[in-house]
Coordinates of C-alpha atoms in Angstrom, one line a residue:
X709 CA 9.9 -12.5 9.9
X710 CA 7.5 -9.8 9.4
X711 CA 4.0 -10.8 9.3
X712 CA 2.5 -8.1 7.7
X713 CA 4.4 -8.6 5.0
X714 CA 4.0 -12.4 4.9
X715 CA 1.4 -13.2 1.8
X716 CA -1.7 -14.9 3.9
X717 CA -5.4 -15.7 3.3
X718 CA -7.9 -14.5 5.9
X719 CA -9.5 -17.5 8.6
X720 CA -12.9 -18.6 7.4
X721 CA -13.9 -17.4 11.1
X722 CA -17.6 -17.2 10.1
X723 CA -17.8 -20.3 8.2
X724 CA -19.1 -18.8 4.7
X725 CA -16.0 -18.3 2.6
X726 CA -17.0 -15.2 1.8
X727 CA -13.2 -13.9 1.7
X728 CA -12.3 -16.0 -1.1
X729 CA -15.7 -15.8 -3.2
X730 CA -14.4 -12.4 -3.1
X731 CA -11.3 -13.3 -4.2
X732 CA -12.6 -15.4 -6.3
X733 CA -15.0 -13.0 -8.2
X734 CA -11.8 -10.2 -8.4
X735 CA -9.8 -12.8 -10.5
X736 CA -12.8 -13.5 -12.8
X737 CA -13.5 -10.0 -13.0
X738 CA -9.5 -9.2 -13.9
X739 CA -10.3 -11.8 -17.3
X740 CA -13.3 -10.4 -18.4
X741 CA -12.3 -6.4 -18.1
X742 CA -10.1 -4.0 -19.0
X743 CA -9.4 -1.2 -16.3
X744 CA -7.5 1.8 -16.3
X745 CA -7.6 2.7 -12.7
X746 CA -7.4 -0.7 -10.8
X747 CA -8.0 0.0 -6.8
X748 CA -6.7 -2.4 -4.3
X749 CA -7.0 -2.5 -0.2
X750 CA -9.7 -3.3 2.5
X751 CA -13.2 -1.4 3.5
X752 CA -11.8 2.0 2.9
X753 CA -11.2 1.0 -0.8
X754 CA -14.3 -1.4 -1.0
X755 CA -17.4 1.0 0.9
X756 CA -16.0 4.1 -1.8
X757 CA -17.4 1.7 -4.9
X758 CA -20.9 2.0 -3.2
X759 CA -20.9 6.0 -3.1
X760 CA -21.8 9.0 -5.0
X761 CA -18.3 9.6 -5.4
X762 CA -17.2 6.8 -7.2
X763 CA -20.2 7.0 -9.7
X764 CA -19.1 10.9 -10.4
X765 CA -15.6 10.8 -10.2
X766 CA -14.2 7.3 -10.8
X767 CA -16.2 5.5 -12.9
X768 CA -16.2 7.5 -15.9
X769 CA -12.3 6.4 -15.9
X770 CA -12.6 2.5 -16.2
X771 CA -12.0 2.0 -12.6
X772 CA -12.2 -1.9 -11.0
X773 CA -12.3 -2.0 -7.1
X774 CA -11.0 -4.7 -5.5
X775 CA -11.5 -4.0 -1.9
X776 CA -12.4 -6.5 0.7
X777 CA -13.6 -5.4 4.0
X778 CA -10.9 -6.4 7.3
X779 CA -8.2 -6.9 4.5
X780 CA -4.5 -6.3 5.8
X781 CA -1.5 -5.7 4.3
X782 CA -0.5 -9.8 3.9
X783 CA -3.9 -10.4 3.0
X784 CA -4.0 -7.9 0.0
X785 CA -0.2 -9.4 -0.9
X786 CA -1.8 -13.1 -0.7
X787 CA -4.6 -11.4 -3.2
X788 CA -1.7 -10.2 -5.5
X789 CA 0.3 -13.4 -5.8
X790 CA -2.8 -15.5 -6.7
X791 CA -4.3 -14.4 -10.3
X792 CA -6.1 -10.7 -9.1
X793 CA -3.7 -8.8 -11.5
X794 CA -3.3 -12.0 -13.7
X795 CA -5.9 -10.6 -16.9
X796 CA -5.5 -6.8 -16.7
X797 CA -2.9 -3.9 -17.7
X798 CA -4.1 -1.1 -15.5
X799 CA -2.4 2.3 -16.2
X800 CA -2.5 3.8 -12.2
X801 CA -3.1 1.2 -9.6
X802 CA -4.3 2.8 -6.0
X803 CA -3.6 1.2 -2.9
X804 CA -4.9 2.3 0.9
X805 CA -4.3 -0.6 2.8
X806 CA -3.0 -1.0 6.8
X807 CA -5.6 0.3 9.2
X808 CA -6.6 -3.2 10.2
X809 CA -3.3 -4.3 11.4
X810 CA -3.5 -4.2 14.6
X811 CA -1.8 -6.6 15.7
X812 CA 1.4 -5.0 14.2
X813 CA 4.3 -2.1 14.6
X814 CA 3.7 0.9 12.0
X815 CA 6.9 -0.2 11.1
X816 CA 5.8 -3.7 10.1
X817 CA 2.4 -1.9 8.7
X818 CA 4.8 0.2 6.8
X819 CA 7.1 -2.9 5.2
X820 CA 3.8 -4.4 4.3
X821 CA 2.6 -1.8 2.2
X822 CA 6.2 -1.0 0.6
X823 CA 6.3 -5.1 -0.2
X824 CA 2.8 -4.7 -1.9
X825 CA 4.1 -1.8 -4.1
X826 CA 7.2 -4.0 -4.9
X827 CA 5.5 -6.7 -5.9
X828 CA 2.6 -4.8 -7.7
X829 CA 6.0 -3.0 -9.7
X830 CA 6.9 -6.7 -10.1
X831 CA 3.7 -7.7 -12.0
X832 CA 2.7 -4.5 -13.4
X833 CA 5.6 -3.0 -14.7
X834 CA 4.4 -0.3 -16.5
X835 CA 1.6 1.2 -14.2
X836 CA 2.2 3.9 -12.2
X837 CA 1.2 2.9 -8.2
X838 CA -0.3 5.7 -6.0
X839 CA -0.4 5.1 -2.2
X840 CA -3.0 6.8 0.0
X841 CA -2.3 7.8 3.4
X842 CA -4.5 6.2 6.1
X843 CA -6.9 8.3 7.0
X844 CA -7.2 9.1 11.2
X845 CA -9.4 7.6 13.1
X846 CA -11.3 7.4 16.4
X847 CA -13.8 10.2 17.7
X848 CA -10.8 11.6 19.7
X849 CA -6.6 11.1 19.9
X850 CA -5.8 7.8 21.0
X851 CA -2.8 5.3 20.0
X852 CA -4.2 4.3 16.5
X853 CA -3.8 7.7 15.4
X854 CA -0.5 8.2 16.3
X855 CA 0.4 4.5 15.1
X856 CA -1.2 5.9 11.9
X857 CA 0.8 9.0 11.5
X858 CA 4.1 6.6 12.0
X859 CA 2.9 4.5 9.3
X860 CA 2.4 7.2 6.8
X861 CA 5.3 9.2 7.9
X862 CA 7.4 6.0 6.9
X863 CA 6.0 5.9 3.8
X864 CA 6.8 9.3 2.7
X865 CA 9.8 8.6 3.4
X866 CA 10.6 5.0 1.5
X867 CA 8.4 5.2 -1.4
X868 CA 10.2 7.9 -3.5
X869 CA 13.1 4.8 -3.7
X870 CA 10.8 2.5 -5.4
X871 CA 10.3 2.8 -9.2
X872 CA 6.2 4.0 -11.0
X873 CA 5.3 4.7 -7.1
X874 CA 4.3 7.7 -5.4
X875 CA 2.9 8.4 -1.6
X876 CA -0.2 10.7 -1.7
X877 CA -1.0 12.2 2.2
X878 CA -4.3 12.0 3.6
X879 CA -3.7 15.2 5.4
X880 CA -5.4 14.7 9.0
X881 CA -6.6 18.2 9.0
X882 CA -8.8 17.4 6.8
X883 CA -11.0 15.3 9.5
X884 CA -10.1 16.9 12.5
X885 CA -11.1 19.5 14.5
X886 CA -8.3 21.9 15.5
X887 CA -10.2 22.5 18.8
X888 CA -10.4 19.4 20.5
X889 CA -9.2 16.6 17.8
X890 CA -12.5 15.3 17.4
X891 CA -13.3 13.7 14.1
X892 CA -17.2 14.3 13.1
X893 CA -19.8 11.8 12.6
X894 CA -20.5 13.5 9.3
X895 CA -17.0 12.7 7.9
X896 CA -17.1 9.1 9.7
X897 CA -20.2 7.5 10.6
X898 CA -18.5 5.5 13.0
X899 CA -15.2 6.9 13.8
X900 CA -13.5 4.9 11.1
X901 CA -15.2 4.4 7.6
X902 CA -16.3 7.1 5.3
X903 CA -19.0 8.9 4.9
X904 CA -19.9 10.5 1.0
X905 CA -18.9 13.6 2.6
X906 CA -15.8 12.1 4.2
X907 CA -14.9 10.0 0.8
X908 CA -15.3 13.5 -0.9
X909 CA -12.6 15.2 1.2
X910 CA -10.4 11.9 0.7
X911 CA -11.1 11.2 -2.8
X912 CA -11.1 15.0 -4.5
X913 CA -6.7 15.3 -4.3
X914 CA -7.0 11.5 -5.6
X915 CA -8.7 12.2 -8.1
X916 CA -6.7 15.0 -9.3
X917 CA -3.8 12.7 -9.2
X918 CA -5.3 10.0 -10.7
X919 CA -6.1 12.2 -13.4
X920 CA -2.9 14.0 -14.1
X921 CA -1.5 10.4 -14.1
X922 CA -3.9 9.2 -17.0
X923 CA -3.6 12.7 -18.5
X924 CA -7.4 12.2 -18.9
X925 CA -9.7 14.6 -17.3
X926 CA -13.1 14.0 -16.4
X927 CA -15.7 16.8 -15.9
X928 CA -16.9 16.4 -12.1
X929 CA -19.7 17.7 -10.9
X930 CA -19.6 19.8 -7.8
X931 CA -20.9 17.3 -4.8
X932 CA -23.6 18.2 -2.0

């Protein structure tokens, strides 16, 4: 058995629920709206709805986020099977999901997100699912990165067989210097989550896509 691919709900560690209020709020929110672009994954997903970026570039196309902050792959499954996608008919869903798994293989990492993808296919027949590379991370090289790089190499690779589903690469270059493999502070405030300058260089080729999927196109202005 594969745990990252294993639907589960994340431990009330804290003692305030706050992962299934969350929850919670996404399925109310999936009755009451009617989304185009539906986003899905953990902090990388979530942070992005509080930025410049998503105010200029993805909320003039009827965008929901349903992010949750820690999420892994068999938490954002668990999300799935229980009523988050129950109310809503999104034309493009986006997922970037896996970073937090630490406690499993790429390969597993990989199966999880392919089994999300399947099962989003499975209740959303007719939308088209774009997967986003994960993003580096760390101030320099170190074993997440390369476990990373495994991860998104595998799902290059296996996503093309699934049906409405399509693997967009966060090219690496795009954070790191050539130099010494240093990611910036500017790009990642703390080696890991965005930045508005770091969601620009993720989100700009997203966009794009997003756009040519929904054959709408949205005038964005230039950012800082």
């Amino acid at each position: 058995m594969n745990p990252a691919a294993e639907a589960a709900i994340v431990e009330d560690v804290q003692g305030d629920n706050r992962w299934m209020c969350m929850h919670h709020t996404f399925v109310s929110e999936s009755k009451e709206k009617e989304p185009d672009v539906l986003f899905i994954g953990d902090s990388l997903i979530r942070n992005l709805a509080i930025t410049q970026e998503w105010e200029r570039m993805f909320e003039p196309l009827h965008c929901l986020n349903f992010g949750i902050g820690g999420d892994q792959t068999q938490n954002v499954l668990w999300r799935i099977q229980n009523g988050e996608l129950e109310g809503i008919s999104p034309k493009v869903i986006v997922v970037l999901v896996g970073t937090n798994n630490y406690n499993h293989t790429a390969e597993q990492v990989a199966e999880g997100i392919l089994k999300i993808v399947q099962l989003l296919n499975e209740k959303q027949s007719k939308a088209q699912v774009v997967v986003v590379g994960i993003p580096p991370r760390g101030q320099y090289p170190n074993p997440l990165r390369d476990k990373i790089a495994r991860i998104n190499a595998n799902l290059q690779e296996n996503l093309d067989h699934l049906p409405n589903a399509m693997f967009l690469n966060t090219d690496p270059a795009l954070f790191i210097n050539p130099q010494d493999g240093s990611i910036s502070h500017h790009d990642m405030h703390d080696y890991l989550h965005l930045t508005d300058k770091g969601y620009q260089k993720l989100c700009e080729p997203l966009l794009e896509e997003v756009q040519n999927l929904l054959k709408t196109f949205v005038k964005v202005d230039g950012g800082n």
